[in-house]
Tab-separated table of C-alpha atoms and ligand atoms in Angstrom:
chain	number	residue	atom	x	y	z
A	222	UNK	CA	-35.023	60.793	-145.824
A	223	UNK	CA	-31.628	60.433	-144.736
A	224	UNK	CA	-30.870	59.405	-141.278
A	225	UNK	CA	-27.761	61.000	-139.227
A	226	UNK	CA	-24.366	58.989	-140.409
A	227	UNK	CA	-23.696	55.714	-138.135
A	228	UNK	CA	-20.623	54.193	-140.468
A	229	UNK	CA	-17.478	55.925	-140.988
A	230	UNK	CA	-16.901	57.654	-144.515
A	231	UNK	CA	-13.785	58.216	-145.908
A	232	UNK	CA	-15.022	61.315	-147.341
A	233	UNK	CA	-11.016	62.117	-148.199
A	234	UNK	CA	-11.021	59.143	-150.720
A	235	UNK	CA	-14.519	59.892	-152.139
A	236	UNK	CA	-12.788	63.648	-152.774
A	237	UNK	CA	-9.778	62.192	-154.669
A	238	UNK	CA	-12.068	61.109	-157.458
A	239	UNK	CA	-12.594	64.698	-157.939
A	240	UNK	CA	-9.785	66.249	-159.709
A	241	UNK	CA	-11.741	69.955	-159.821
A	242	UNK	CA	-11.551	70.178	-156.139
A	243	UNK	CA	-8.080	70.671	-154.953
A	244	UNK	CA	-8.393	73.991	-156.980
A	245	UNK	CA	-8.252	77.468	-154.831
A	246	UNK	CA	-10.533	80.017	-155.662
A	247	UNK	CA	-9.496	83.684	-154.814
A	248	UNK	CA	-6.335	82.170	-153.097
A	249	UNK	CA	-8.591	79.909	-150.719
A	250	UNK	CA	-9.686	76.145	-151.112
A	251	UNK	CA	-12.894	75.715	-152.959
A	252	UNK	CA	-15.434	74.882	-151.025
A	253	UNK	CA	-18.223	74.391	-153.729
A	254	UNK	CA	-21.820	74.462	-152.299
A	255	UNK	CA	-23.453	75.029	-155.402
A	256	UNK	CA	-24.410	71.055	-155.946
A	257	UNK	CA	-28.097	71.897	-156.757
A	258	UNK	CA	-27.218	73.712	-159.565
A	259	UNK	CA	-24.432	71.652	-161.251
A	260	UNK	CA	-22.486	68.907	-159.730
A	261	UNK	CA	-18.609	68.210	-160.059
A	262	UNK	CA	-17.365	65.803	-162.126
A	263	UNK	CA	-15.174	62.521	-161.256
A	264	UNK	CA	-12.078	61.716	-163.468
A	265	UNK	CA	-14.136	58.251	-164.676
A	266	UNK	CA	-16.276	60.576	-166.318
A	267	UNK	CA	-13.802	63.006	-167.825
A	268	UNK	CA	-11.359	59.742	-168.670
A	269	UNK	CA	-14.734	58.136	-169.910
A	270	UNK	CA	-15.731	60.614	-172.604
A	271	UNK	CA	-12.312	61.635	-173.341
A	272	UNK	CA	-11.211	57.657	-174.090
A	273	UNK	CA	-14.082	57.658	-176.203
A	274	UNK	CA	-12.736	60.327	-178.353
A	275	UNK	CA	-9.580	59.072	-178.395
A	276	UNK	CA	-10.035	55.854	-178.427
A	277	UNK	CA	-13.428	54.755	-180.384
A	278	UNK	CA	-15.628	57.359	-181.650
A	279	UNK	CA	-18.157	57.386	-184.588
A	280	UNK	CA	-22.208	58.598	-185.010
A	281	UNK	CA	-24.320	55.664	-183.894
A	282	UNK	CA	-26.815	53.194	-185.332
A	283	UNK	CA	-26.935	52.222	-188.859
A	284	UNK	CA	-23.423	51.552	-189.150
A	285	UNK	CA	-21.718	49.025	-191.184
A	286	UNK	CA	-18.161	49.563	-189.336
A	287	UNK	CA	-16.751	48.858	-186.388
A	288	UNK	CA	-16.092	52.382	-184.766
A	289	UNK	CA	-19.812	53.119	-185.527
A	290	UNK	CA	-20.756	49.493	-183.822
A	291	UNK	CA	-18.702	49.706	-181.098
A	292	UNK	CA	-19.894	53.724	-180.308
A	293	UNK	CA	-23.377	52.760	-180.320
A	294	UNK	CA	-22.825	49.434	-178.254
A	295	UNK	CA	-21.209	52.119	-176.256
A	296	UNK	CA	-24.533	54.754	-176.645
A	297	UNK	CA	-27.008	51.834	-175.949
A	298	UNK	CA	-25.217	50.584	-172.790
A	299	UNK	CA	-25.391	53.720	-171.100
A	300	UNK	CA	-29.397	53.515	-171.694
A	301	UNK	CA	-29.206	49.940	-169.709
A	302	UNK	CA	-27.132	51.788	-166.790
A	303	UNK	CA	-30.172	54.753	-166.548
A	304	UNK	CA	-32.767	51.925	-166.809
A	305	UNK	CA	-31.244	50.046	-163.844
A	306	UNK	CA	-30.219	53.263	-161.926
A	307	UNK	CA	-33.771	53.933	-161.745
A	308	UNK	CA	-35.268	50.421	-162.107
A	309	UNK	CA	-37.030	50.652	-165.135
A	310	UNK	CA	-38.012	47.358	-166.975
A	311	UNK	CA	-36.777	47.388	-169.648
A	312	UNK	CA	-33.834	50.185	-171.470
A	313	UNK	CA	-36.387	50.732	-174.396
A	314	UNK	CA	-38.568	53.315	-171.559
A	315	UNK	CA	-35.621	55.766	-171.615
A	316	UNK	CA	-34.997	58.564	-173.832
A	317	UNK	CA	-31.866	60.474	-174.068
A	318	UNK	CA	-32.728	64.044	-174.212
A	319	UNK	CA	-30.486	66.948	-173.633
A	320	UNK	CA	-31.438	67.861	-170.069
A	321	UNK	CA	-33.992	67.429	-167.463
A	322	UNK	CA	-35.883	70.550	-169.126
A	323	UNK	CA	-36.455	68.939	-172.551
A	324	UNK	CA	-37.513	65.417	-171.037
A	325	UNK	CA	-40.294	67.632	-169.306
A	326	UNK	CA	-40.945	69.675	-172.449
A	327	UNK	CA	-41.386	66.256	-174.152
A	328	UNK	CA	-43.989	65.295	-172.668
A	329	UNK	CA	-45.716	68.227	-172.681
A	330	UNK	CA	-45.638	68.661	-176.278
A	331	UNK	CA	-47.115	65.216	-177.100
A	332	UNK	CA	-49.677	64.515	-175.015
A	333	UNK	CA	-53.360	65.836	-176.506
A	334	UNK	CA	-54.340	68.223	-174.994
A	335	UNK	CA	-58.352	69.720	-175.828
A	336	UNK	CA	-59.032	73.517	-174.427
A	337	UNK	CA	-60.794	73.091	-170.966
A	338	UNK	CA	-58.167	70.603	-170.336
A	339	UNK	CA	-56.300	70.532	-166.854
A	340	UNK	CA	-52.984	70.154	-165.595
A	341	UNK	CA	-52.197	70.298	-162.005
A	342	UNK	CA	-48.706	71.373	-160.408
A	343	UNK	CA	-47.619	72.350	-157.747
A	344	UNK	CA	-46.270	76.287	-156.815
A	345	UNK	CA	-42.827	75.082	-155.932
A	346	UNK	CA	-41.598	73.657	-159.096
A	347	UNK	CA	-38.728	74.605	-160.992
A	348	UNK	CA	-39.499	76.703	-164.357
A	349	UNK	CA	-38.873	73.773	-166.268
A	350	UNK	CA	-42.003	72.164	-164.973
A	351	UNK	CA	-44.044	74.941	-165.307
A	352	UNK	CA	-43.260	77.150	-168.720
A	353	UNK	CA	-44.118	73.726	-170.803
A	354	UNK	CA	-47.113	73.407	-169.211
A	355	UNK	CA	-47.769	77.780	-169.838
A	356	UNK	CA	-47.116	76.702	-173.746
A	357	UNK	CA	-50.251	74.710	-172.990
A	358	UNK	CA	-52.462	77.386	-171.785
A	359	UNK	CA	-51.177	80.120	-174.046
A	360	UNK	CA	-51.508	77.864	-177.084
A	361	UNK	CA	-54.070	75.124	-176.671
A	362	UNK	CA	-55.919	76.686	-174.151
A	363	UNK	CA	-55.291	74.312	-171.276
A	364	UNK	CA	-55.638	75.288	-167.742
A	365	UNK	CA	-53.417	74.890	-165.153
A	366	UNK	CA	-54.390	74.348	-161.734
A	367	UNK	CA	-52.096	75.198	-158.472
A	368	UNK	CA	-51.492	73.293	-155.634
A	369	UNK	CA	-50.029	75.039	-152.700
A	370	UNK	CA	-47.619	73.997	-150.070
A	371	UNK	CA	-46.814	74.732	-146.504
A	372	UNK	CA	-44.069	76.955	-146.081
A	373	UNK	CA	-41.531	74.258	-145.814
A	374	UNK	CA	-42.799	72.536	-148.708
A	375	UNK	CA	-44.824	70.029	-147.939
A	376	UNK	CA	-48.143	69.753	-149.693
A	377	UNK	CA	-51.544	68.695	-148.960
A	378	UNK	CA	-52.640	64.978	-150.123
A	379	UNK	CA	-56.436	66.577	-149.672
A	380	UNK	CA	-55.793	69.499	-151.861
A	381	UNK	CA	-54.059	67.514	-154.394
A	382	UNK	CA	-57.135	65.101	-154.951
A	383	UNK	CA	-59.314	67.978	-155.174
A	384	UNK	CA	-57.426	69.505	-157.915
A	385	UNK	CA	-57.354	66.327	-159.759
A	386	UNK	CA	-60.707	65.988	-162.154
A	387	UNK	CA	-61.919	64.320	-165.065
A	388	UNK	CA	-60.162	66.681	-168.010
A	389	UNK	CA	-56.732	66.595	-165.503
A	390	UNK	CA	-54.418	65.176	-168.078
A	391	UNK	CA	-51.292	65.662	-166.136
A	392	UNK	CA	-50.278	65.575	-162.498
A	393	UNK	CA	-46.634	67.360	-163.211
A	394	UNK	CA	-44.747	67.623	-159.932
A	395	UNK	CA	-41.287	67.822	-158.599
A	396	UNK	CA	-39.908	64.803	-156.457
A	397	UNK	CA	-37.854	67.031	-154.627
A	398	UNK	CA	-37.936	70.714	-154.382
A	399	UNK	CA	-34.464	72.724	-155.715
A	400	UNK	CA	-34.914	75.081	-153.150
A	401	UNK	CA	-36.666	74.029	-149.830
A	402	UNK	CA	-35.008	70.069	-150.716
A	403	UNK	CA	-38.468	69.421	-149.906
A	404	UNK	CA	-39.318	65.805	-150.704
A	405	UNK	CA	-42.854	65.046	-152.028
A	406	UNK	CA	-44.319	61.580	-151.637
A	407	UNK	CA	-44.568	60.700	-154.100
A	408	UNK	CA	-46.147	56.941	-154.134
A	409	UNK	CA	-49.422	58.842	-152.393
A	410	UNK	CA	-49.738	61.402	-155.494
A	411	UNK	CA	-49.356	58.479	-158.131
A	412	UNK	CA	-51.942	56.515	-156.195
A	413	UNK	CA	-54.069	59.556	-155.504
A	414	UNK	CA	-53.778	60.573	-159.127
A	415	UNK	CA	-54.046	57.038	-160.770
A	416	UNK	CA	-57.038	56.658	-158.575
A	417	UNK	CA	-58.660	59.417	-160.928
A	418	UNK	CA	-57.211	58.307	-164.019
A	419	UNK	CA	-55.022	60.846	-164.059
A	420	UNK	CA	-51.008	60.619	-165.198
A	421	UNK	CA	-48.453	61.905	-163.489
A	422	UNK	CA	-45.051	63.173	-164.155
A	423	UNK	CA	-42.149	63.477	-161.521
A	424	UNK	CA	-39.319	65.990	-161.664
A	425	UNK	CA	-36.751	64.218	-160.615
A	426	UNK	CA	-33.574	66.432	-161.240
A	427	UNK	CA	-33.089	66.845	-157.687
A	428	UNK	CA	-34.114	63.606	-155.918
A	429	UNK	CA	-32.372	61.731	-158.243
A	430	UNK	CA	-29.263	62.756	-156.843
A	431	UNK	CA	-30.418	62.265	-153.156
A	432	UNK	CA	-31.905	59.211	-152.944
A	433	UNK	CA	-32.805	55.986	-154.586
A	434	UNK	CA	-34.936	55.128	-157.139
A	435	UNK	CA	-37.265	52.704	-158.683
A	436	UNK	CA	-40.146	54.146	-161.083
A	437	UNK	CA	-41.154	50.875	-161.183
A	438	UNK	CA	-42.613	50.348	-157.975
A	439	UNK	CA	-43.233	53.961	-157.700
A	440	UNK	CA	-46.116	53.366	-160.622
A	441	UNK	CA	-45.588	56.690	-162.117
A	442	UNK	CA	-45.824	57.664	-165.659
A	443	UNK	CA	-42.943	59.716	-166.636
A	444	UNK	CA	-39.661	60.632	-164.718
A	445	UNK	CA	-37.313	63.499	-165.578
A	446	UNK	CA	-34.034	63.948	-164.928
A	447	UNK	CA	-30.700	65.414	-165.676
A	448	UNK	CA	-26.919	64.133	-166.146
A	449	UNK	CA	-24.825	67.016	-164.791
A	450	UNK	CA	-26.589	67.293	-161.290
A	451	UNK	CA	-25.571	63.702	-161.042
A	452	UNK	CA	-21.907	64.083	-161.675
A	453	UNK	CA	-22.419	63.373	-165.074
A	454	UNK	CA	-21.997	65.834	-168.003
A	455	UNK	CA	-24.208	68.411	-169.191
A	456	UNK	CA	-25.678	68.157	-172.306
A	457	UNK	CA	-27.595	64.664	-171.295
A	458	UNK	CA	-30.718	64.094	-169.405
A	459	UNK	CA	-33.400	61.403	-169.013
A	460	UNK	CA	-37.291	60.953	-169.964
A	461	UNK	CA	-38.271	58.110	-168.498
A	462	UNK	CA	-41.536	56.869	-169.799
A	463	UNK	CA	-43.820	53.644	-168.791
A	464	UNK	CA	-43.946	52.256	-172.208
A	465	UNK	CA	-47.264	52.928	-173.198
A	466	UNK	CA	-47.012	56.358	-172.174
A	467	UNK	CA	-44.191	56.518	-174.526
A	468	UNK	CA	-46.036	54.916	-177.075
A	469	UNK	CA	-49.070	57.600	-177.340
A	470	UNK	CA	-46.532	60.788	-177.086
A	471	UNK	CA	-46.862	61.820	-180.454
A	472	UNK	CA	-43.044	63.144	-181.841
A	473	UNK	CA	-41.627	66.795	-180.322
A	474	UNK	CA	-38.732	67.472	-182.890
A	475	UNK	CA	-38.724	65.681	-186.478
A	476	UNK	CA	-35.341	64.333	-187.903
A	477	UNK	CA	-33.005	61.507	-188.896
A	478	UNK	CA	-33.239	58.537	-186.662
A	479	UNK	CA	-36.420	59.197	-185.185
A	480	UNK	CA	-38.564	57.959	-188.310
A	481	UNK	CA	-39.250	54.429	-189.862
A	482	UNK	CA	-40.469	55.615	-193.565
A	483	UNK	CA	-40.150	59.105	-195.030
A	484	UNK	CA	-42.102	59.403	-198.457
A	485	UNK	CA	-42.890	62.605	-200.380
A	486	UNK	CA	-46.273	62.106	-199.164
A	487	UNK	CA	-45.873	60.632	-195.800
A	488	UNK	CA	-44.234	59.968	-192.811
A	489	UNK	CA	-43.833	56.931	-190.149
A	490	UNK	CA	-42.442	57.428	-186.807
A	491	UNK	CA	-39.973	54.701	-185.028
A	492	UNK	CA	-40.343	53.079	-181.945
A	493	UNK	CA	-39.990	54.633	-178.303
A	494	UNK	CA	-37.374	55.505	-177.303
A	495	UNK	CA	-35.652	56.495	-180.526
A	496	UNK	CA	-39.116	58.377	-181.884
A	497	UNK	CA	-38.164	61.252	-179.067
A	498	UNK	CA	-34.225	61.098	-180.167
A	499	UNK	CA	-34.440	63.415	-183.282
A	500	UNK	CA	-31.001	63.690	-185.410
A	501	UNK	CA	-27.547	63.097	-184.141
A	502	UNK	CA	-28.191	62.372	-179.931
A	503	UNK	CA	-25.464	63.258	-177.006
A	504	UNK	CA	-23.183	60.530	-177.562
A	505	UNK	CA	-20.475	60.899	-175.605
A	506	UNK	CA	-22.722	63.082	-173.118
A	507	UNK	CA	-24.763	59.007	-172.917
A	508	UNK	CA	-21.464	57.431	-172.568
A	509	UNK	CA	-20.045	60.318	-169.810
A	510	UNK	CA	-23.639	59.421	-167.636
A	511	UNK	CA	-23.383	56.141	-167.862
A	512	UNK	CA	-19.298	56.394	-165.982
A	513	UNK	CA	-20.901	58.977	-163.760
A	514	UNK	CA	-23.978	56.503	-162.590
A	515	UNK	CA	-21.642	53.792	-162.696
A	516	UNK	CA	-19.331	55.291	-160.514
A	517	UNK	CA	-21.941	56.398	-157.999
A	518	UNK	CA	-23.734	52.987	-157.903
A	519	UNK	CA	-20.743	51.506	-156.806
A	520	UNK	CA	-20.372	54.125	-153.354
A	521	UNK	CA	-22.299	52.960	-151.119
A	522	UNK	CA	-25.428	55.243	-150.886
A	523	UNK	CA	-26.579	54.054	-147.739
A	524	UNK	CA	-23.439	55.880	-146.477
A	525	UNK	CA	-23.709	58.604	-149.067
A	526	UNK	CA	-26.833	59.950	-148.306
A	527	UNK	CA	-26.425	59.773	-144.437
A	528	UNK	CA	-22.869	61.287	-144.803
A	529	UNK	CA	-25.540	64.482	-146.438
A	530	UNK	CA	-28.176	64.041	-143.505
A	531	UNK	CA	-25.558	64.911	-141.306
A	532	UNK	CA	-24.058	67.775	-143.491
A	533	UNK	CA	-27.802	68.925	-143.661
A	534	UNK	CA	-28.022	68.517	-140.036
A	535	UNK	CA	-24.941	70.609	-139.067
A	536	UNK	CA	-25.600	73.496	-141.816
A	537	UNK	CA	-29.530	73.743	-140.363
A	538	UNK	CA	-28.418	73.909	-136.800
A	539	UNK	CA	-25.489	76.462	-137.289
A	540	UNK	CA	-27.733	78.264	-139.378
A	541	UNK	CA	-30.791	78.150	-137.096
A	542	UNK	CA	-28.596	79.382	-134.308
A	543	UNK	CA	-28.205	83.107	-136.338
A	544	UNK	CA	-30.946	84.968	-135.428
A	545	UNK	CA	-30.052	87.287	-138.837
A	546	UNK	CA	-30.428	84.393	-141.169
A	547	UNK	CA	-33.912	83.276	-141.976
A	548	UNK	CA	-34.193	79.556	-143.591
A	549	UNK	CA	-36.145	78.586	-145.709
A	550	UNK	CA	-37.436	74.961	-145.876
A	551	UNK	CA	-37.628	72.700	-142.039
A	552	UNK	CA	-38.821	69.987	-143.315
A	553	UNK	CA	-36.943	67.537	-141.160
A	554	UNK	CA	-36.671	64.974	-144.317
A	555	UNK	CA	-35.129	67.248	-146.832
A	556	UNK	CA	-32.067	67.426	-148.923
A	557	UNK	CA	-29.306	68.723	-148.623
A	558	UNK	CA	-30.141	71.694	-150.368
A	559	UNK	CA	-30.720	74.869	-147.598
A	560	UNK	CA	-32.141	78.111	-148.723
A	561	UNK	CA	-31.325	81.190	-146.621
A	562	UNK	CA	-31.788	84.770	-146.405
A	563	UNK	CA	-29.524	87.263	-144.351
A	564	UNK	CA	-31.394	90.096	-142.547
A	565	UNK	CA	-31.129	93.347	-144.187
A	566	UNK	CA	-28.459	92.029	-146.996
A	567	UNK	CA	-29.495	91.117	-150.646
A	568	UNK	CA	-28.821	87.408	-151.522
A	569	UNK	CA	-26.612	88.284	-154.639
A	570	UNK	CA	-24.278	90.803	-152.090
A	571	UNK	CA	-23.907	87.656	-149.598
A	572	UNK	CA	-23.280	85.380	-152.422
A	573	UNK	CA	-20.349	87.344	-153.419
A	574	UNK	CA	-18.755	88.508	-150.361
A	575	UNK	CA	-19.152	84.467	-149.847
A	576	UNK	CA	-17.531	83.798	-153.370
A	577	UNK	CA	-14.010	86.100	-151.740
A	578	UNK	CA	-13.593	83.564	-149.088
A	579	UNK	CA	-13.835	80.687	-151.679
A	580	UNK	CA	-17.283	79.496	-150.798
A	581	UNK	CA	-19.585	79.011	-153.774
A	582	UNK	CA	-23.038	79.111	-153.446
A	583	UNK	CA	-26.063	80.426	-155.457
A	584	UNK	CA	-28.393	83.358	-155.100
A	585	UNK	CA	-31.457	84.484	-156.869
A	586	UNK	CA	-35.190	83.072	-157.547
A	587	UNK	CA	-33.596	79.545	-158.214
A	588	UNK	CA	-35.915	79.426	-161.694
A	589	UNK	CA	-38.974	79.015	-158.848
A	590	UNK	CA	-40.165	82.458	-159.168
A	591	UNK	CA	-44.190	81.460	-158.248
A	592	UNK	CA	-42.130	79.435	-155.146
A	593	UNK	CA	-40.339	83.236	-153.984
A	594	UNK	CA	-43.783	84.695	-154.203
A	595	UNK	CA	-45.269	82.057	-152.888
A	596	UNK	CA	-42.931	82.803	-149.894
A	597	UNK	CA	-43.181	86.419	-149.927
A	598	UNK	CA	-39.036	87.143	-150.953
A	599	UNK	CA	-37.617	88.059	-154.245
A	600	UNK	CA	-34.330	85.879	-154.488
A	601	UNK	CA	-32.751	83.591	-151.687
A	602	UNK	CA	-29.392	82.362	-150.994
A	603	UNK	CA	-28.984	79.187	-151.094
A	604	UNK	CA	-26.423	76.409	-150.281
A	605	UNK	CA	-26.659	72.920	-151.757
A	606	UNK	CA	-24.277	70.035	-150.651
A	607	UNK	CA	-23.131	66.339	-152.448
A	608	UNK	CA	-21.387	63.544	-151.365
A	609	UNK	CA	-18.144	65.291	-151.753
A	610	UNK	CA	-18.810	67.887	-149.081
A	611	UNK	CA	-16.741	67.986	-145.864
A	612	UNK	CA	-18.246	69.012	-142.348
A	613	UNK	CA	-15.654	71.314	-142.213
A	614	UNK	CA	-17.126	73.196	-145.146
A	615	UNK	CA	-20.329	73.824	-143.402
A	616	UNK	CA	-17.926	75.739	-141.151
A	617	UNK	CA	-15.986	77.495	-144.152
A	618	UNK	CA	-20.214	78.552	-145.022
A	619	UNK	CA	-21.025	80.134	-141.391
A	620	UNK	CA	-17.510	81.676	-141.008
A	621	UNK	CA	-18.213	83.323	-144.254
A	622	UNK	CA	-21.250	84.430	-143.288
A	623	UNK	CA	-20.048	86.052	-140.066
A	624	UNK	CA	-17.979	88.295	-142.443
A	625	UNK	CA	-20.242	89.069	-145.123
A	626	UNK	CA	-22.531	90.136	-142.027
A	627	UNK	CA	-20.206	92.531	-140.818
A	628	UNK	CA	-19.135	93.705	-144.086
A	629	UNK	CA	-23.304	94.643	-145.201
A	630	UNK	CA	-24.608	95.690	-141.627
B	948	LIG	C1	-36.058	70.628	-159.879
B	948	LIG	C2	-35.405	70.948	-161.205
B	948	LIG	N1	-36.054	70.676	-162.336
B	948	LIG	C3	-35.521	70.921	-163.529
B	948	LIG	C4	-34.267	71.478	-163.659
B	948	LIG	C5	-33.728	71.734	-165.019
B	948	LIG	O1	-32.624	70.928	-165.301
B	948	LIG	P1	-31.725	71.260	-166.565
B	948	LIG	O2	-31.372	72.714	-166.463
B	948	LIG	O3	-30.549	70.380	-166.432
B	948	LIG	O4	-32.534	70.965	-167.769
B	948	LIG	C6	-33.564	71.811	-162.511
B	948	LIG	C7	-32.255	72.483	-162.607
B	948	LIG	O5	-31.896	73.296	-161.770
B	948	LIG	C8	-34.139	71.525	-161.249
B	948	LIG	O6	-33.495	71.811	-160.108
């Protein structure tokens, strides 16, 4: 996906925006490699929400004064950044939910779903995209049907359509793996799946940071993804739905806003997108994404995501050259995201011997515990980069390394 860097990036100016990195952590500069997780936040953001609370602040819709109008001008702008971010046609195929997890959970809880029905994912997702779809079997009696991957994460177009069958009523699949950074292609499973009449739903939390989008062309039925991985703040995420799709969900939480006409004996439901926005939604969290995809629109992510290929690049090879770390993921069009383990050392001690010399990065089973047994390991390390990331800092991660080696053999 990304291609080694060609342009010069002023990676020092991109930094400045950051106010939370020029903070030392156990006396040393931050070097924060824990992007897969949660991403930093630019001072547009933070000056974003907080002007909003200062400056012009009420609940939205409804209202009959001007703070309320101007807040929910405010609310329904952000929706017309997300739809363009990700080329949607029109705003009203966005929902505001309150994180990647409940956009997924969404759409699992409204679609119809008979016993003997079938959903198909894949073994690398993220428990998100898999414990919605468990509800399913444990309470509807749906099954759910595997696909497997290679062991850098690349899956089988040949499998797939031979999972996909006449009750498959969702093709629920990650877009880019938060532990390998394994890409999926995901144009062939929406054609391979629409082929069969099946939907399909992309989790997008990762790829959304590392590349561009446009669900559009892409043809595929729902997209999920969150605000904080995308320097925005948490609290926000994004269903986006084609609007028919949207139109046949039936309701996941009941509540103000989301209704047209509540009688004693009966209820009617609003409109997509505000039928799946029960009760008071994340205002300023909206108003916070909408500065944080602002602000990254306007970088050029051409730049941006080969400034990553080469940080990728340079953490792979100084990684591969340590013949006591094992990686976890090759495929040569991945993320930035690099999973590791260290021979004879437990991913939680490395993580915190690296967490001394300043270097943040996570360890554990990444919420993709059928992905660890899938690859035969219990936890990984694993360190994820943004656009903020210095080359320098993939040499902070292997000089910490060195020492947490010594310190565990
Ligand atoms: C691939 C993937 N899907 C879903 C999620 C869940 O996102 P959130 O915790 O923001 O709801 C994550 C978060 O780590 C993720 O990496």
């Amino acid at each position: 996906m990304n291609a080694p860097i060609k342009r010069p990036f002023d990676v020092e100016a991109l930094r400045a925006d950051f106010p939370i990195l020029r903070r030392e952590v156990q006396g040393r500069p931050l070097v924060y490699l824990d992007n897969a997780a949660s991403a930093q936040k630019p001072e547009v953001v933070i000056g974003a929400m907080s002007n909003a609370m200062r400056g012009s602040y009420a609940n939205v819709h409804r209202g009959l004064h001007t703070l309320a109008n101007e807040t929910t001008e405010a609310f329904e702008s952000a929706r017309n950044s997300v739809a363009r971010f990700i080329g949607a046609s029109a705003a009203s195929e966005i929902v505001f939910t309150k994180g990647g997890t409940q956009a997924i959970n969404i759409v699992a809880a409204g679609i119809d779903i008979q016993p003997g029905d079938e959903i198909v994912l894949s073994v690398m997702e993220h428990h998100s995209n898999i414990v919605p779809w468990h509800f399913l079997r444990e309470r509807k009696g749906a099954v759910l049907r595997w696909l497997d991957i290679d062991e850098d994460g690349r899956i089988d177009l040949d499998a797939l359509d031979a999972l996909i069958g006449a009750r498959t009523k969702m093709v629920a699949i990650t877009h880019m793996s938060n532990v390998l950074g394994a890409p999926t292609p995901a144009a062939d499973i929406v054609r391979i799946a629409h082929a069969k009449g099946a939907p399909v739903l992309l989790d997008g939390c990762q790829r959304a940071v590392h590349g561009r989008l446009d669900v559009t062309a892409l043809d595929v039925d729902f997209y999920a993804f969150t605000g904080h991985k995308l320097y925005g703040p948490t609290g926000i995420g994004v269903l986006y739905g084609k609007a028919e799709r949207l139109a046949a969900l039936a309701p996941f939480e009941g509540g103000g806003e989301m209704i047209d006409i509540v009688e004693q004996g009966r209820v009617l439901y609003n409109a997509p997108p505000h039928r799946f926005e029960a009760g008071t939604p994340p205002i300023l969290e909206a108003i916070g994404l909408k500065a944080a995809i602002d602000w990254f629109t306007n970088q050029d992510r051409a730049v941006i995501e080969a400034h990553e290929g080469t940080l990728r690049e340079r953490a792979m090879a100084a990684l591969g050259d340590l013949d006591w770390v094992t990686l976890h993921g090759r495929a040569p069009d991945k993320g930035a995201i690099i999973a590791f383990s260290v021979a004879g050392a437990h991913p939680h001690d490395v993580a915190q011997i690296l967490d001394r010399q300043g270097v943040a990065v996570r360890a554990g089973h990444h919420c993709a515990q059928p992905l660890m047994q899938r690859l035969g390991v219990s936890a990984t390390a694993r360190a994820s980069f943004a656009c903020y990331n210095r080359l320098d800092e993939v040499d902070a991660l292997i000089e910490a390394l060195h020492k947490a080696r010594k310190l565990l053999s």
